[in-house]
């Protein structure tokens, strides 16, 4: 490990080269980045998440209730989720939401939220624990285990502890881990931060990383040896959300893990379809926007 003094003494700045135009070298013939050397079970779960044709995924995130309660748009999961299920690839949710509000007769991936401990009335959201044991994740048929990870925040140590415990448990039963990069309220969404956080979480063994779009996103992706899916974040206009999705895919994301920009849209199903066109069918943001408008017009809403 480089010692602090060594770092301070270093006088010559060494440039970095992300080789953003060079494809990832060690994928073998498997469609998920960084997973070529994993076993059959891991690969099967990852294939339930990432479409083998496009290599990409549309995850629908509705796990917000685990710390935000009933946010706008998610008041009635039992009404919303059945409408959306056929329009996305993966449901990202808590076990409570899945067991109570989603019938098990669907054939989509499950990203199971397994960390908890914060709520919107906390000052510091970064202190969580592992809230779901591995046996229950297996009972839920989870395709990956989602853990909130706070790099640079007060709860960094405990969140890395949580992440490591989940990765270790998942490895015993061939269930991948999804590291969710959290951004504290005083932190900036810069490529410098996301390069640090995504790389730390990947090197600790996460198989998928969820993070936000930022400038120089292609460098964040290039330096991360596992697939990155991009969170939607706060509600934007539909047009801006499609542009963010398009730029993310252009920068090398392998999909979106989107919540509010789908379920807070006036047209959640059509928005999910438009995102799917960008993610799986190489639509530009302009084409997806036209697709959305055509569908809205035809729906008569
Ligand atoms: C936040 O940590 C939750 O896990 C959500 O899944 C995540 O924020 C994605 O949802 P949104 O697109 O609304 O940001």
Coordinates of C-alpha atoms and ligand atoms in Angstrom, one line a residue:
X1 CA 0.0 0.0 0.0
X2 CA 1.4 3.5 -0.9
X3 CA 2.2 5.3 2.3
X4 CA 1.0 8.9 2.8
X5 CA 4.5 10.3 2.9
X6 CA 5.2 8.5 -0.4
X7 CA 2.2 10.1 -1.9
X8 CA 3.1 13.5 -0.7
X9 CA 6.7 13.2 -1.9
X10 CA 5.6 12.2 -5.4
X11 CA 6.5 15.2 -7.6
X12 CA 5.7 14.0 -11.0
X13 CA 2.0 13.8 -12.1
X14 CA 1.4 10.6 -14.0
X15 CA -1.4 10.8 -16.5
X16 CA -4.1 8.1 -16.5
X17 CA -5.2 6.3 -19.6
X18 CA -8.6 4.6 -19.5
X19 CA -8.5 3.2 -23.0
X20 CA -12.1 4.1 -23.4
X21 CA -12.1 2.9 -27.0
X22 CA -10.7 -0.6 -26.1
X23 CA -13.3 -3.2 -25.2
X24 CA -13.0 -5.1 -21.9
X25 CA -10.4 -7.9 -22.5
X26 CA -11.3 -10.7 -20.2
X27 CA -15.0 -11.4 -21.0
X28 CA -14.5 -14.7 -22.8
X29 CA -17.7 -15.6 -24.6
X30 CA -20.0 -14.5 -21.7
X31 CA -22.2 -11.4 -22.1
X32 CA -21.7 -9.9 -18.7
X33 CA -18.5 -7.9 -18.0
X34 CA -16.2 -9.4 -15.5
X35 CA -18.2 -12.6 -15.1
X36 CA -16.4 -15.0 -17.5
X37 CA -14.7 -16.8 -14.6
X38 CA -17.8 -17.2 -12.4
X39 CA -19.6 -20.5 -12.0
X40 CA -22.8 -21.7 -13.7
X41 CA -25.1 -20.6 -11.0
X42 CA -23.7 -17.0 -10.9
X43 CA -23.9 -16.9 -14.7
X44 CA -27.5 -18.1 -14.7
X45 CA -28.5 -15.4 -12.2
X46 CA -26.7 -12.7 -14.2
X47 CA -28.4 -13.9 -17.4
X48 CA -31.8 -13.4 -15.6
X49 CA -30.7 -9.8 -15.2
X50 CA -28.8 -9.0 -18.4
X51 CA -30.4 -9.9 -21.6
X52 CA -28.0 -12.3 -23.5
X53 CA -28.9 -10.6 -26.8
X54 CA -28.3 -7.0 -26.0
X55 CA -26.1 -7.6 -22.9
X56 CA -28.2 -5.0 -21.2
X57 CA -31.0 -4.6 -18.6
X58 CA -33.9 -2.4 -17.6
X59 CA -34.2 -2.6 -13.8
X60 CA -37.3 -1.1 -12.3
X61 CA -36.4 0.2 -8.8
X62 CA -39.2 0.5 -6.3
X63 CA -37.2 -0.2 -3.1
X64 CA -37.5 3.4 -2.0
X65 CA -39.9 2.5 0.8
X66 CA -37.1 0.9 2.8
X67 CA -35.9 4.4 3.9
X68 CA -38.4 6.9 2.3
X69 CA -41.7 5.3 3.2
X70 CA -44.5 5.7 0.7
X71 CA -43.0 8.2 -1.8
X72 CA -45.2 9.7 -4.5
X73 CA -46.0 7.2 -7.1
X74 CA -45.4 4.2 -4.9
X75 CA -48.4 4.5 -2.6
X76 CA -50.0 1.4 -4.0
X77 CA -47.5 -1.2 -5.2
X78 CA -50.2 -3.8 -5.6
X79 CA -51.7 -1.6 -8.4
X80 CA -48.6 -0.2 -10.0
X81 CA -46.3 -3.3 -10.2
X82 CA -48.6 -5.6 -12.2
X83 CA -48.9 -2.8 -14.9
X84 CA -45.1 -2.5 -15.2
X85 CA -43.9 -6.1 -14.9
X86 CA -44.0 -7.0 -18.6
X87 CA -42.2 -3.8 -19.5
X88 CA -38.9 -4.2 -17.6
X89 CA -36.3 -6.9 -17.1
X90 CA -35.8 -6.8 -13.3
X91 CA -37.7 -5.8 -10.3
X92 CA -35.5 -4.1 -7.6
X93 CA -37.4 -4.3 -4.3
X94 CA -37.5 -5.2 -0.7
X95 CA -38.7 -8.6 0.4
X96 CA -41.7 -7.0 2.1
X97 CA -42.8 -5.3 -1.1
X98 CA -42.3 -8.4 -3.2
X99 CA -44.1 -10.9 -0.8
X100 CA -47.0 -8.6 -0.1
X101 CA -47.7 -6.9 -3.4
X102 CA -46.2 -8.9 -6.3
X103 CA -47.6 -12.3 -7.3
X104 CA -44.8 -14.8 -7.9
X105 CA -46.1 -15.9 -11.3
X106 CA -43.7 -13.7 -13.4
X107 CA -40.5 -14.5 -15.2
X108 CA -38.3 -11.5 -14.5
X109 CA -35.1 -11.0 -12.5
X110 CA -35.2 -10.0 -8.9
X111 CA -32.7 -7.6 -7.3
X112 CA -33.4 -8.0 -3.7
X113 CA -32.6 -5.0 -1.3
X114 CA -30.8 -6.6 1.6
X115 CA -29.5 -3.6 3.5
X116 CA -31.5 -1.2 5.8
X117 CA -31.1 1.0 8.8
X118 CA -31.7 4.5 7.7
X119 CA -34.7 6.7 7.2
X120 CA -35.5 10.1 5.8
X121 CA -35.6 11.6 9.3
X122 CA -32.0 10.6 10.0
X123 CA -29.3 13.3 9.5
X124 CA -26.9 10.7 8.3
X125 CA -28.3 8.0 6.1
X126 CA -25.0 6.1 5.8
X127 CA -25.4 3.7 8.8
X128 CA -27.0 0.5 7.7
X129 CA -26.9 -3.2 8.4
X130 CA -27.6 -6.4 6.5
X131 CA -31.3 -6.9 7.0
X132 CA -32.0 -10.1 5.0
X133 CA -30.2 -13.3 5.7
X134 CA -28.9 -15.4 2.8
X135 CA -31.5 -18.2 3.4
X136 CA -34.4 -15.8 2.9
X137 CA -32.7 -14.4 -0.2
X138 CA -32.5 -18.0 -1.6
X139 CA -36.2 -18.5 -0.6
X140 CA -37.1 -15.4 -2.6
X141 CA -35.1 -16.7 -5.6
X142 CA -33.1 -13.5 -5.7
X143 CA -30.9 -13.0 -8.8
X144 CA -28.8 -10.4 -7.0
X145 CA -28.4 -8.9 -3.5
X146 CA -28.5 -5.1 -3.4
X147 CA -26.4 -3.4 -0.7
X148 CA -26.2 0.4 -0.2
X149 CA -22.5 1.4 -0.1
X150 CA -21.4 4.8 1.4
X151 CA -17.9 5.6 0.4
X152 CA -16.5 8.7 2.1
X153 CA -19.5 9.0 4.4
X154 CA -19.7 8.5 8.2
X155 CA -21.0 4.9 7.7
X156 CA -18.3 3.9 5.2
X157 CA -16.8 1.2 7.5
X158 CA -20.1 -0.4 8.3
X159 CA -21.3 -0.3 4.7
X160 CA -18.1 -2.0 3.5
X161 CA -18.6 -4.5 6.3
X162 CA -22.2 -5.1 5.1
X163 CA -21.1 -5.3 1.4
X164 CA -18.4 -7.8 2.3
X165 CA -20.7 -10.0 4.3
X166 CA -23.3 -10.1 1.5
X167 CA -20.7 -10.8 -1.1
X168 CA -19.3 -13.7 1.0
X169 CA -22.8 -15.1 1.6
X170 CA -23.8 -14.7 -2.0
X171 CA -20.6 -16.4 -3.1
X172 CA -21.4 -19.5 -1.0
X173 CA -24.7 -19.9 -3.0
X174 CA -23.8 -18.4 -6.3
X175 CA -25.9 -15.3 -6.0
X176 CA -24.4 -12.1 -7.4
X177 CA -24.1 -8.9 -5.4
X178 CA -25.2 -5.4 -6.6
X179 CA -23.3 -2.6 -4.9
X180 CA -25.4 0.5 -4.8
X181 CA -23.2 3.6 -4.7
X182 CA -24.8 6.2 -2.4
X183 CA -24.0 9.8 -2.6
X184 CA -24.2 11.7 0.7
X185 CA -26.1 15.0 0.8
X186 CA -22.8 17.0 1.1
X187 CA -21.0 15.0 -1.6
X188 CA -20.6 16.0 -5.3
X189 CA -21.6 13.7 -8.2
X190 CA -18.2 14.0 -9.9
X191 CA -16.4 11.4 -12.0
X192 CA -13.6 11.6 -9.5
X193 CA -15.9 10.3 -6.7
X194 CA -17.6 7.7 -8.9
X195 CA -14.3 6.4 -10.2
X196 CA -13.2 5.9 -6.6
X197 CA -16.4 4.4 -5.3
X198 CA -17.2 2.1 -8.2
X199 CA -13.7 0.7 -8.3
X200 CA -13.6 0.1 -4.5
X201 CA -16.9 -1.7 -4.6
X202 CA -15.9 -3.8 -7.7
X203 CA -12.6 -4.8 -6.2
X204 CA -14.4 -5.8 -3.0
X205 CA -16.2 -8.4 -5.1
X206 CA -19.5 -6.8 -6.2
X207 CA -20.7 -8.3 -9.5
X208 CA -22.8 -5.3 -10.6
X209 CA -22.6 -1.7 -9.6
X210 CA -25.4 0.9 -9.6
X211 CA -24.3 4.5 -9.7
X212 CA -25.3 7.8 -11.2
X213 CA -24.4 9.3 -14.6
X214 CA -21.7 12.0 -14.5
X215 CA -19.2 13.8 -16.8
X216 CA -16.5 11.5 -18.1
X217 CA -18.8 8.6 -17.5
X218 CA -17.0 6.5 -20.1
X219 CA -13.9 6.7 -17.9
X220 CA -15.9 5.6 -14.9
X221 CA -17.1 2.6 -16.9
X222 CA -13.8 1.7 -18.4
X223 CA -12.1 1.6 -15.0
X224 CA -14.8 -0.6 -13.5
X225 CA -14.3 -4.3 -14.2
X226 CA -18.0 -5.2 -13.7
X227 CA -21.2 -3.8 -15.4
X228 CA -22.5 -0.5 -14.3
X229 CA -26.3 0.3 -14.3
X230 CA -27.3 3.9 -13.9
X231 CA -29.9 5.1 -11.3
X232 CA -32.5 7.5 -12.5
X233 CA -32.4 9.8 -9.5
X234 CA -34.9 12.6 -8.8
X235 CA -37.7 13.1 -11.3
X236 CA -36.7 14.9 -14.4
X237 CA -38.8 15.8 -17.4
X238 CA -39.4 12.7 -19.6
X239 CA -37.3 14.2 -22.3
X240 CA -34.3 14.9 -19.9
X241 CA -34.6 11.4 -18.4
X242 CA -34.4 9.8 -21.8
X243 CA -31.4 11.9 -22.7
X244 CA -29.7 10.9 -19.4
X245 CA -30.5 7.2 -20.2
X246 CA -29.1 7.6 -23.7
X247 CA -25.9 9.3 -22.6
X248 CA -25.4 6.6 -20.0
X249 CA -25.7 3.8 -22.6
X250 CA -23.4 5.8 -24.9
X251 CA -20.9 6.0 -22.1
X252 CA -20.9 2.2 -21.6
X253 CA -23.6 1.6 -19.0
X254 CA -25.2 -1.9 -19.3
X255 CA -28.6 -0.6 -18.4
X256 CA -30.7 1.6 -16.2
X257 CA -31.9 0.9 -12.7
X258 CA -34.7 3.5 -12.7
X259 CA -37.3 4.4 -10.2
X260 CA -38.8 7.8 -9.9
X261 CA -38.4 8.7 -13.6
X262 CA -40.6 5.8 -14.4
X263 CA -43.1 5.6 -11.5
X264 CA -43.5 9.4 -11.0
X265 CA -44.1 9.9 -14.8
X266 CA -47.7 10.5 -15.9
X267 CA -47.0 7.6 -18.3
X268 CA -45.0 5.0 -16.3
X269 CA -45.6 2.1 -18.7
X270 CA -44.7 4.1 -21.8
X271 CA -41.7 5.5 -20.1
X272 CA -40.5 2.0 -19.2
X273 CA -41.0 1.0 -22.9
X274 CA -39.1 4.1 -24.1
X275 CA -36.2 3.4 -21.8
X276 CA -36.2 -0.2 -23.0
X277 CA -35.9 1.0 -26.6
X278 CA -32.7 2.9 -25.6
X279 CA -31.3 0.0 -23.6
X280 CA -32.1 -2.9 -25.9
X281 CA -32.7 -1.4 -29.3
X282 CA -30.1 1.2 -29.6
X283 CA -32.6 4.1 -29.9
X284 CA -31.2 7.6 -29.5
X285 CA -32.8 9.9 -27.0
X286 CA -34.5 11.7 -29.9
X287 CA -36.0 8.4 -31.3
X288 CA -37.1 7.3 -27.8
X289 CA -38.8 10.7 -27.3
X290 CA -40.6 10.4 -30.6
X291 CA -41.6 6.8 -29.7
X292 CA -43.0 8.0 -26.4
X293 CA -44.9 10.9 -27.9
X294 CA -46.4 8.6 -30.6
X295 CA -47.5 6.1 -27.9
X296 CA -49.0 8.9 -25.8
X297 CA -50.9 10.2 -28.8
X298 CA -52.2 6.8 -29.7
X299 CA -53.2 6.0 -26.2
X300 CA -55.5 9.1 -26.2
X301 CA -54.4 10.1 -22.7
Ligands
LIG1 C1 -32.1 4.3 -3.5 O1 -31.1 3.9 -2.9 C2 -33.0 3.3 -4.0 O2 -32.3 2.1 -3.9 C3 -33.5 3.4 -5.4 O3 -33.5 2.1 -5.9 C4 -32.6 4.2 -6.3 O4 -32.5 5.5 -5.8 C5 -33.1 4.2 -7.8 O5 -34.3 4.9 -7.9 P1 -34.3 6.3 -8.6 O6 -34.2 6.1 -10.0 O7 -35.7 6.8 -8.1 O8 -33.2 7.1 -8.1

